[in-house]
Short mmCIF file of C-alpha atoms and ligand atoms in Angstrom, two decimals:
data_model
loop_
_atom_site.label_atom_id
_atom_site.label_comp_id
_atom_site.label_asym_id
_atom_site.label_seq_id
_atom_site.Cartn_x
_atom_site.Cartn_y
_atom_site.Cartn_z
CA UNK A 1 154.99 -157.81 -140.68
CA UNK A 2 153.16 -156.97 -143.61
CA UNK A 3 150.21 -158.76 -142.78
CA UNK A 4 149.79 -156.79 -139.34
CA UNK A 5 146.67 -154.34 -140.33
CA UNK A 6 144.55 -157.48 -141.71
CA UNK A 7 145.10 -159.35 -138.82
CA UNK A 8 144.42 -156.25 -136.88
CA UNK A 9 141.11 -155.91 -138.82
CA UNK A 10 140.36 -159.19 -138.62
CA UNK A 11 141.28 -159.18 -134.25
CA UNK A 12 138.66 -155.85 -134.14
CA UNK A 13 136.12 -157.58 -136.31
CA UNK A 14 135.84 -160.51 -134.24
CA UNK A 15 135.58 -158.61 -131.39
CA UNK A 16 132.84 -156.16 -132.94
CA UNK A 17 130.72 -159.11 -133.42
CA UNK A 18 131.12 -161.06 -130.28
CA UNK A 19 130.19 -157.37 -128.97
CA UNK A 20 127.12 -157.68 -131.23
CA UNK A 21 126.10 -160.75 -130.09
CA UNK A 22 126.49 -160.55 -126.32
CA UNK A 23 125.98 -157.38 -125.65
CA UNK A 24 123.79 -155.92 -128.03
CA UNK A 25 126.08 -153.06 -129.29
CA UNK A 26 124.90 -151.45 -132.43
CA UNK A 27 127.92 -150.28 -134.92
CA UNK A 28 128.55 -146.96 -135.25
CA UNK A 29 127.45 -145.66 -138.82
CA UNK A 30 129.01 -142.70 -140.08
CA UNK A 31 125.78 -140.59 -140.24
CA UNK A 32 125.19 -140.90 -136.45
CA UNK A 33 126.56 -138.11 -134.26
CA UNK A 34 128.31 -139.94 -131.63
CA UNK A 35 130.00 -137.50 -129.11
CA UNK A 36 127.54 -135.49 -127.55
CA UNK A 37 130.11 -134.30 -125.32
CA UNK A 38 129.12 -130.27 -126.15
CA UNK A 39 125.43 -130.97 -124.72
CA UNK A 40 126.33 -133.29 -121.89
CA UNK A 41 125.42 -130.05 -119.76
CA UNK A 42 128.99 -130.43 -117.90
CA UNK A 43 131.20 -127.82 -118.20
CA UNK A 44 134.60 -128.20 -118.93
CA UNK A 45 135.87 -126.87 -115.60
CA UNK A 46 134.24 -129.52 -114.11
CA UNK A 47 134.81 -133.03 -116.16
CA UNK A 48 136.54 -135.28 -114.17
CA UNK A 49 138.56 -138.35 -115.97
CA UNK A 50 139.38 -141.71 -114.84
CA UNK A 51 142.03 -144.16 -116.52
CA UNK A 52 141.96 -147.49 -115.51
CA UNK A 53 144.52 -149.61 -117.60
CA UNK A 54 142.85 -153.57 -117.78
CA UNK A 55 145.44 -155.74 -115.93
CA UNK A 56 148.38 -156.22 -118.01
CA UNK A 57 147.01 -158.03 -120.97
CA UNK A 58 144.55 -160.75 -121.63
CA UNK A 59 143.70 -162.99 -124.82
CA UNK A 60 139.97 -162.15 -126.25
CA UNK A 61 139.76 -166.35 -125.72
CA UNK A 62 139.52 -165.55 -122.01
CA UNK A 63 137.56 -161.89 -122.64
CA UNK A 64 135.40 -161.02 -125.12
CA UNK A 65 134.69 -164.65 -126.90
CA UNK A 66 132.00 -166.57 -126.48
CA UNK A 67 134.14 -169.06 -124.50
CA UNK A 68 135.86 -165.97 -122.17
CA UNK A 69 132.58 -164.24 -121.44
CA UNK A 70 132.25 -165.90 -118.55
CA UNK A 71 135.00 -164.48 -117.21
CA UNK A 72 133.91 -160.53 -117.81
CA UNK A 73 130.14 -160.47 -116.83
CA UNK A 74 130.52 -157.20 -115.14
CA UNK A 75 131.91 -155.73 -118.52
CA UNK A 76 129.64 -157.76 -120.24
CA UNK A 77 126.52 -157.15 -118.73
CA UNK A 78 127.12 -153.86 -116.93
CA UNK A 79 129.67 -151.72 -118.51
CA UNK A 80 129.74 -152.35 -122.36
CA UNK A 81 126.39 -152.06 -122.53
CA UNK A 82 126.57 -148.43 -121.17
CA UNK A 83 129.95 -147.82 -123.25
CA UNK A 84 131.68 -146.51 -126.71
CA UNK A 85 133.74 -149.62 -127.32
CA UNK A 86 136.71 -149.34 -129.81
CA UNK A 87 138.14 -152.96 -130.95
CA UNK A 88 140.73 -151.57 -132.78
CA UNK A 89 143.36 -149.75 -130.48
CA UNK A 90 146.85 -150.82 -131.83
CA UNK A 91 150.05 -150.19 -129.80
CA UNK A 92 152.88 -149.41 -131.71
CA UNK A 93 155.46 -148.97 -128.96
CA UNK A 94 157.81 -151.07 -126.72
CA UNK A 95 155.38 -154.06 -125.26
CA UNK A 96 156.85 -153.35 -121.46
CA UNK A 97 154.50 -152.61 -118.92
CA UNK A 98 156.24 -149.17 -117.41
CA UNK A 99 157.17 -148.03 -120.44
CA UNK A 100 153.85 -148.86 -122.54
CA UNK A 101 151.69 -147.21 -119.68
CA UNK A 102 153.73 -144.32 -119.77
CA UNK A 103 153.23 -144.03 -123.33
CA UNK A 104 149.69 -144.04 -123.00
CA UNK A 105 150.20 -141.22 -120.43
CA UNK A 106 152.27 -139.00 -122.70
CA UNK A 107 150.55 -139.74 -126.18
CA UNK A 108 153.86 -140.10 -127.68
CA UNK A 109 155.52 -144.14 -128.05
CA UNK A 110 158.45 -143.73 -124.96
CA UNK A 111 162.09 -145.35 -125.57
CA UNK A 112 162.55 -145.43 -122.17
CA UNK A 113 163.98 -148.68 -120.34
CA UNK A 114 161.29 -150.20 -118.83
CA UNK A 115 163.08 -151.92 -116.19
CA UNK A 116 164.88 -148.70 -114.66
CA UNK A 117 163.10 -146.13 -112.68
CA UNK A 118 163.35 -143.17 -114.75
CA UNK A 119 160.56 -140.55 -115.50
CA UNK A 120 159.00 -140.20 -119.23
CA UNK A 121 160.66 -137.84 -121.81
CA UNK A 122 157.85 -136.46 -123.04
CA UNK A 123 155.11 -134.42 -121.00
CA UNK A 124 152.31 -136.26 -119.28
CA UNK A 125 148.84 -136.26 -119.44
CA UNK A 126 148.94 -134.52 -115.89
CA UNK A 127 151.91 -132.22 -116.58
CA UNK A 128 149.48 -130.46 -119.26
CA UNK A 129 146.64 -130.86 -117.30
CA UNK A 130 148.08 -128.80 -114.73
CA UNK A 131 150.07 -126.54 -116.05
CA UNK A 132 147.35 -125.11 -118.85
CA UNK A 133 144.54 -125.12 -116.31
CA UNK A 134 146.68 -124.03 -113.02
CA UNK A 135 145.40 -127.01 -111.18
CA UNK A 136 147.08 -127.70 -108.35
CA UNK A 137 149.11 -130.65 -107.26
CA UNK A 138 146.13 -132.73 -105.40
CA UNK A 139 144.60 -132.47 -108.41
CA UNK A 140 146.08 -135.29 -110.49
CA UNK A 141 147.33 -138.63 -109.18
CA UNK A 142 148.38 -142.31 -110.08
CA UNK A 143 147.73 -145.34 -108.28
CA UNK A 144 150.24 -147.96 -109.71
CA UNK A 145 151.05 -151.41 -108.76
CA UNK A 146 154.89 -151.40 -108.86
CA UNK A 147 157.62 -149.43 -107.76
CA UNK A 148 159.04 -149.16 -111.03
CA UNK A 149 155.83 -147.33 -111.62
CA UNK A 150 157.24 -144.48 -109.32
CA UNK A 151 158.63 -141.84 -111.79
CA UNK A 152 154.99 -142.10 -114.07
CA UNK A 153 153.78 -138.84 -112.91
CA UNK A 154 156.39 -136.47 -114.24
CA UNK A 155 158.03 -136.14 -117.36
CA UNK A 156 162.24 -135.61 -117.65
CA UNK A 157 160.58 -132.71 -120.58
CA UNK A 158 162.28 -129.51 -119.65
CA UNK A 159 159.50 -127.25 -120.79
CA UNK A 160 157.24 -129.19 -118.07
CA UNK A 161 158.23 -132.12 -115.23
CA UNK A 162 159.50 -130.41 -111.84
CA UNK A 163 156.33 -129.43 -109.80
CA UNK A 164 153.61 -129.99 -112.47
CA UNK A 165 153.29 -133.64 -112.84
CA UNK A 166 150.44 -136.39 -110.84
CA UNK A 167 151.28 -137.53 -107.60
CA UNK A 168 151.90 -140.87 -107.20
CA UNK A 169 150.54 -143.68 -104.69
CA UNK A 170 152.36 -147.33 -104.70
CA UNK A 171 149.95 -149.03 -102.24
CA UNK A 172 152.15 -151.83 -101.85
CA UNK A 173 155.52 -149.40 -101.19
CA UNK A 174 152.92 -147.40 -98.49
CA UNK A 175 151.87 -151.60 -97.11
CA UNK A 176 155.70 -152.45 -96.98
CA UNK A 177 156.36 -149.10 -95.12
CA UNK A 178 153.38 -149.84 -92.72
CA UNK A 179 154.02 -153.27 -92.05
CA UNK A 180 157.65 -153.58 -92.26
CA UNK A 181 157.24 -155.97 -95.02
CA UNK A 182 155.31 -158.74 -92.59
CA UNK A 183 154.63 -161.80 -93.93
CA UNK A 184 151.08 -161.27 -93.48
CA UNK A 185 151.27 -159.46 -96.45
CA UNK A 186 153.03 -161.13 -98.72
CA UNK A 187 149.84 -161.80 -100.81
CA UNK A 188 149.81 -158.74 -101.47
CA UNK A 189 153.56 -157.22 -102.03
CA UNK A 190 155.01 -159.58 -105.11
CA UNK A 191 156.51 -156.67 -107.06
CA UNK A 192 156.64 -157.42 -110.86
CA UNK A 193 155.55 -160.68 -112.58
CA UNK A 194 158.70 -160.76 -115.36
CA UNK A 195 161.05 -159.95 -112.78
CA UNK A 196 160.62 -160.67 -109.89
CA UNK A 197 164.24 -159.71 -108.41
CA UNK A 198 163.37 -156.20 -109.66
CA UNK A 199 162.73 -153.77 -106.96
CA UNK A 200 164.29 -150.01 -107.91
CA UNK A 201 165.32 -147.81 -105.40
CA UNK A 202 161.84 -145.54 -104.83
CA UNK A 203 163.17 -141.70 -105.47
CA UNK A 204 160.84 -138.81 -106.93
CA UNK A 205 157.42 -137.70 -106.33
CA UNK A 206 156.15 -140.53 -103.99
CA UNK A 207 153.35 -140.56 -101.71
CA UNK A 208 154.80 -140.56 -97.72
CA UNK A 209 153.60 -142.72 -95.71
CA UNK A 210 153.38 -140.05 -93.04
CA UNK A 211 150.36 -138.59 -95.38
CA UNK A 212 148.51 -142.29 -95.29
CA UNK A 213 146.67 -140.22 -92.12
CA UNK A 214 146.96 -136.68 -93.35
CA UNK A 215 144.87 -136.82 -96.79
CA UNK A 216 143.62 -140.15 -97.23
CA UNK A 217 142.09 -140.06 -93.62
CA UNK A 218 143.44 -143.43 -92.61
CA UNK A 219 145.61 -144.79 -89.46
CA UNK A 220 148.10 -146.89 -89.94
CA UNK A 221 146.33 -149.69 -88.20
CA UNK A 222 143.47 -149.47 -89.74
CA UNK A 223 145.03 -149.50 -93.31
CA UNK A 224 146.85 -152.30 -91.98
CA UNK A 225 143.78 -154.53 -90.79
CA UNK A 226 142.10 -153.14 -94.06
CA UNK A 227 144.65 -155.04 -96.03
CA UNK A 228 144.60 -157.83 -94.20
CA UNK A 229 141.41 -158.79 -95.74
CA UNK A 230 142.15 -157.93 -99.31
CA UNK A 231 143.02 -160.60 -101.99
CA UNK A 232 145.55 -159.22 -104.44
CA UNK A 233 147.86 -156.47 -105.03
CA UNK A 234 144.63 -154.65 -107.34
CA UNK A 235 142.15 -155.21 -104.90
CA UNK A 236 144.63 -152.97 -102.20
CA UNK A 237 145.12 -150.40 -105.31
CA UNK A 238 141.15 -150.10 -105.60
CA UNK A 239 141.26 -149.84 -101.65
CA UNK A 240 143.47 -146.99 -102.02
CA UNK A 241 141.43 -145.13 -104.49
CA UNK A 242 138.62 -144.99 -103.57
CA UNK A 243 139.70 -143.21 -100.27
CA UNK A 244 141.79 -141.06 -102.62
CA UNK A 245 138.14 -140.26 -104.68
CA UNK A 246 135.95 -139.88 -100.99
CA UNK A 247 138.67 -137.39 -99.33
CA UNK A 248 140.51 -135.82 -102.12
CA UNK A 249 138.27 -136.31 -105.85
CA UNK A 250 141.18 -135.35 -107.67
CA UNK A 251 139.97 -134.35 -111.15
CA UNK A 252 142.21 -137.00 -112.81
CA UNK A 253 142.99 -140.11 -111.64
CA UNK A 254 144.78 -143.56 -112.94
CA UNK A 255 144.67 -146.23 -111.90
CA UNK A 256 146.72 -149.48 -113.16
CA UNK A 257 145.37 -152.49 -112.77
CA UNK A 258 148.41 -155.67 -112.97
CA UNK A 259 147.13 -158.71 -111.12
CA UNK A 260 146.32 -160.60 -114.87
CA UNK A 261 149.70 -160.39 -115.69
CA UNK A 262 150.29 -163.12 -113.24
CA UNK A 263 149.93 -165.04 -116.18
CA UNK A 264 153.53 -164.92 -116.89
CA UNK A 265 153.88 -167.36 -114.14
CA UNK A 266 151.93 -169.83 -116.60
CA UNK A 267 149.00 -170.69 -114.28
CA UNK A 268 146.26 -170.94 -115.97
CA UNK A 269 143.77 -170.65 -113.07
CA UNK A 270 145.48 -167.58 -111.49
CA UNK A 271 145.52 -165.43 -114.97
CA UNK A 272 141.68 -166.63 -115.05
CA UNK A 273 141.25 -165.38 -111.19
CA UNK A 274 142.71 -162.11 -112.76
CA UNK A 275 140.95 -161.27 -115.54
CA UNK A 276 137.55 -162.51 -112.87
CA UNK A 277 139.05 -159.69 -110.63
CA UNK A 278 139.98 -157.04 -112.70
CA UNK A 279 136.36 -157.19 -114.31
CA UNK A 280 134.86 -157.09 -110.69
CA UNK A 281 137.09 -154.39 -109.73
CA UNK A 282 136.27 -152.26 -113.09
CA UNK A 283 132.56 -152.26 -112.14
CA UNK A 284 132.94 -151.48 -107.97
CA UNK A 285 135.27 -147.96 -109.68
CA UNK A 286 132.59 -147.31 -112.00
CA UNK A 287 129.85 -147.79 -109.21
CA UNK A 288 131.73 -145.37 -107.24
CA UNK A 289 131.75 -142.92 -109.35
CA UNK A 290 127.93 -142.99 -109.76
CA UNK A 291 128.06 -143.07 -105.89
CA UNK A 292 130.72 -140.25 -104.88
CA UNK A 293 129.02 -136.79 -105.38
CA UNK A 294 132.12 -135.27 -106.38
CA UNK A 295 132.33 -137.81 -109.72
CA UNK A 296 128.39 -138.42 -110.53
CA UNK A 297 127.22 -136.89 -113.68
CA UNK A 298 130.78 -135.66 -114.70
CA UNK A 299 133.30 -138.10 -115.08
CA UNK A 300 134.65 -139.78 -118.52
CA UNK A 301 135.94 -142.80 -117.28
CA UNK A 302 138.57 -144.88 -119.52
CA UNK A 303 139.18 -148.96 -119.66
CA UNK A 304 141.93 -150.05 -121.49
CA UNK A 305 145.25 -152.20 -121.42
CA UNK A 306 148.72 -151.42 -121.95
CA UNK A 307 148.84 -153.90 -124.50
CA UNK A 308 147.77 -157.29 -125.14
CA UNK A 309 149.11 -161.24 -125.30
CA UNK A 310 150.81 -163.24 -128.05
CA UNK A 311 148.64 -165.20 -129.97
CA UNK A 312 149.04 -169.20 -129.82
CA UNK A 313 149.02 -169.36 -133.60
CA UNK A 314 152.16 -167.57 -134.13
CA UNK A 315 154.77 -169.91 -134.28
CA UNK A 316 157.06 -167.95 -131.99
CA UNK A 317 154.13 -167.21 -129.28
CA UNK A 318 154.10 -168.09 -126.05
CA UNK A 319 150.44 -168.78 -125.83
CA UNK A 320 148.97 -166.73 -122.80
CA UNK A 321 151.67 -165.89 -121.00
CA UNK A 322 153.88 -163.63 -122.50
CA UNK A 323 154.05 -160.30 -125.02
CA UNK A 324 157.20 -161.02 -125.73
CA UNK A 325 156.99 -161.58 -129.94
CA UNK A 326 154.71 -158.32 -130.67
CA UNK A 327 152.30 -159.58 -133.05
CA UNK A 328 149.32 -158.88 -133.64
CA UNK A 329 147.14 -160.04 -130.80
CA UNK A 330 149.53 -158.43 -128.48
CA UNK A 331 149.44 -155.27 -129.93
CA UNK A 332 146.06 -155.14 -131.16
CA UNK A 333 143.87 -154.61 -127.73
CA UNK A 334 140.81 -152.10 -126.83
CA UNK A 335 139.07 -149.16 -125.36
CA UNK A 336 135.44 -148.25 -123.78
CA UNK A 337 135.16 -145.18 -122.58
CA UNK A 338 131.94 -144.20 -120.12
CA UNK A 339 130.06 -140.83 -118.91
CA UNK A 340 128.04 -137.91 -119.78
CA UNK A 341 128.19 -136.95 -123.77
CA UNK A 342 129.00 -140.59 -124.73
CA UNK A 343 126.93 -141.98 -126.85
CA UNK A 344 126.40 -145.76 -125.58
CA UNK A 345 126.23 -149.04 -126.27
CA UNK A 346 128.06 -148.82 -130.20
CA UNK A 347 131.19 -150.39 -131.19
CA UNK A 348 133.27 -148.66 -133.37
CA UNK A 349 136.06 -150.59 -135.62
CA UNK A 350 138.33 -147.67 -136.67
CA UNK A 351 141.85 -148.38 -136.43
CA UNK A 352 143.00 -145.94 -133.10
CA UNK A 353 146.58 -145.63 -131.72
CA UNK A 354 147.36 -146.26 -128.15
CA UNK A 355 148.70 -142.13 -128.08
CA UNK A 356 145.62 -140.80 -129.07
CA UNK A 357 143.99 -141.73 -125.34
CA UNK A 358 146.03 -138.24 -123.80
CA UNK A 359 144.90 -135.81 -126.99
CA UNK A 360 141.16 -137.38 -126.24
CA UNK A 361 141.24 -136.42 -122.75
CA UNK A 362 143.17 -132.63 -123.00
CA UNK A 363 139.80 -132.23 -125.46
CA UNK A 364 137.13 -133.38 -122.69
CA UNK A 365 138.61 -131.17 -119.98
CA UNK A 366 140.21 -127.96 -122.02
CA UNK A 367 143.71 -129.01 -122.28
CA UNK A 368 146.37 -128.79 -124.93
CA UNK A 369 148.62 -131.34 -125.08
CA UNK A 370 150.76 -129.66 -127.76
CA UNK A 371 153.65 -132.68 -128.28
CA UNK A 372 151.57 -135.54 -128.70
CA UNK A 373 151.76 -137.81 -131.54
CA UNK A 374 148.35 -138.86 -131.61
CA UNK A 375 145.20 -137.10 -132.51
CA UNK A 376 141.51 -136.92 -130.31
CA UNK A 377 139.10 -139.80 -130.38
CA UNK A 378 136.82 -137.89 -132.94
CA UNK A 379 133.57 -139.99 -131.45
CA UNK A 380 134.00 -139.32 -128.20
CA UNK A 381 133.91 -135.41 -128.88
ZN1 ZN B 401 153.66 -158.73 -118.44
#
């Protein structure tokens, strides 16, 4: 592929100017101090970071250009504006959706089979986040969409896993457990879009039902009627969270977002009625955080996907429905990252690697994470 960091440049450039355009970003010029991070007046002990991951992939035709606008005008109009946006955020790693998110949660490309439930093998994000600061358990959680999401919080790496990784909430393991898989749910409960037969056995450090009342303050019944009148599988993760953010406001959270990749199915409409979503959805977390005391003021939050889709002018591509060849466009995807110290509404076009999202964040809130392979967002700083 030795063509891949032109067409790279040439995806980011694109991008950059479509930002330009639309949404009036200036580009970062390498005399401008960017970061401000150091004067935000938050101190370390307190930042707060949010992850979303953006859905499971989707084409800039349906995003960022002119003729997918339309389909992000909360990003659009709301968040980029207010964000550092980085068009250049290449993936380098296995183009699965477990395994790539758990890459961008250890800052090191995992090997790991994506379609078994087995932890990462390097440390995660929250295993150093805990263990160098001494935070405690409640402090760092995942809200995933799949069960084969279940083992994300805790690495297999002997020097860390056991008792120091994120705990993990499946909303749609806790729904199945609360409504003994009813089929007024089923809306809601479709597991995986590649595979849809795929449905591990749920072992490790997942959230109990039993706790549904305990720390997220909710009956059964009334999470129950809650999700009755919720559209997607995202909209009941979002549900989730921001109880998670009004009774616990953990100090780092993630959040991954999957209804877009509905588009393996190959309807059109319904990847369109995801990427719609997931740009609602974006905006209503960000809004909370502005709203929830515990978040205002100090919270970096981070939008990005796991990876991207094939392009339709590769001759092997699958046009918007798969990542299956790893070219370019699906490897080739992007990052905005929002709160206090950032300096916003400026693109930058600098080639960044998917790992260097967990080295970024152990900077914002005091953390080492010693075994990454990537290196802190030097802007954001
Ligand atoms: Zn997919």
């Amino acid at each position: 592929m030795a063509d891949f960091p032109l067409i790279a440049r040439r995806l980011a450039w694109n991008r950059r100017e479509f930002l330009r355009d639309a949404a009036g970003l200036t580009l970062a010029s390498g005399l401008l101090p960017t970061g401000l991070l150091g004067r935000s007046g938050v101190s370390q002990r307190d930042r707060k970071v949010v992850v979303i991951t953006f859905g499971g992939g989707a084409r800039d035709q349906e995003t960022f250009a002119p003729e997918g606008q339309e389909n992000i005008p909360h990003l659009m109009k709301e968040l980029i504006p207010q964000s550092a946006f980085f068009t250049q955020v290449v993936n380098r790693g296995i183009l699965g959706h477990y395994v790539a998110t758990a890459s961008l949660a250890t800052g090191v490309y995992e090997t790991i089979n994506n379609f078994a439930s087995l932890p990462p093998e390097n440390p995660t994000v929250f295993e150093y986040f805990r263990k160098d600061l001494k935070r405690p358990a409640s402090d760092a959680w995942v809200v995933a969409p799949s069960n084969g999401f279940n083992r994300i919080g805790e690495s297999s790496h002997r020097s860390y896993g056991m008792g120091h990784g994120a705990r993990v909430i499946l909303p749609k393991h806790l729904l199945t457990a609360a409504s003994k898989g009813g089929a007024d749910y089923e809306h809601l409960l479709r597991d995986n879009y590649e595979t849809p037969f795929f449905a591990p056995e749920i072992a490790g450090n997942e959230f109990e039902l039993e706790q549904l009342r305990g720390m997220l303050k909710l009956s059964v019944n009334e999470f129950k009627a809650r999700a009755l009148t919720l559209s997607s599988p995202d909209e009941l993760s979002v549900y989730i969270v921001r109880q998670l953010m009004r009774q616990v406001a953990p100090s780092l959270l993630w959040i991954t977002m999957h209804d877009i990749d509905v588009a393996h199915a190959g309807a059109f409409s319904l990847y369109i009625d995801g990427i719609r979503r997931t740009d609602r959805l974006c905006a209503e977390l960000w809004s909370a955080i502005q709203s929830e005391p515990e978040y205002s003021g100090k919270t970096t939050l981070f939008i990005l996907p796991d990876f991207g889709r094939d392009s339709d002018e590769d001759s092997a591509g699958n046009g918007f429905k798969h990542h299956r060849t790893g070219d370019a466009a699906s490897r080739t995807t992007w990052m905005m990252a929002l709160g206090p110290g950032i300096r916003e509404g400026v693109v930058h076009d600098r080639a960044l690697d998917s790992t260097d999202l967990v080295p970024t964040i152990g900077s914002i809130m005091g953390f080492s994470p010693s075994l990454v392979h990537g290196s802190p967002i030097r802007e954001l700083l």
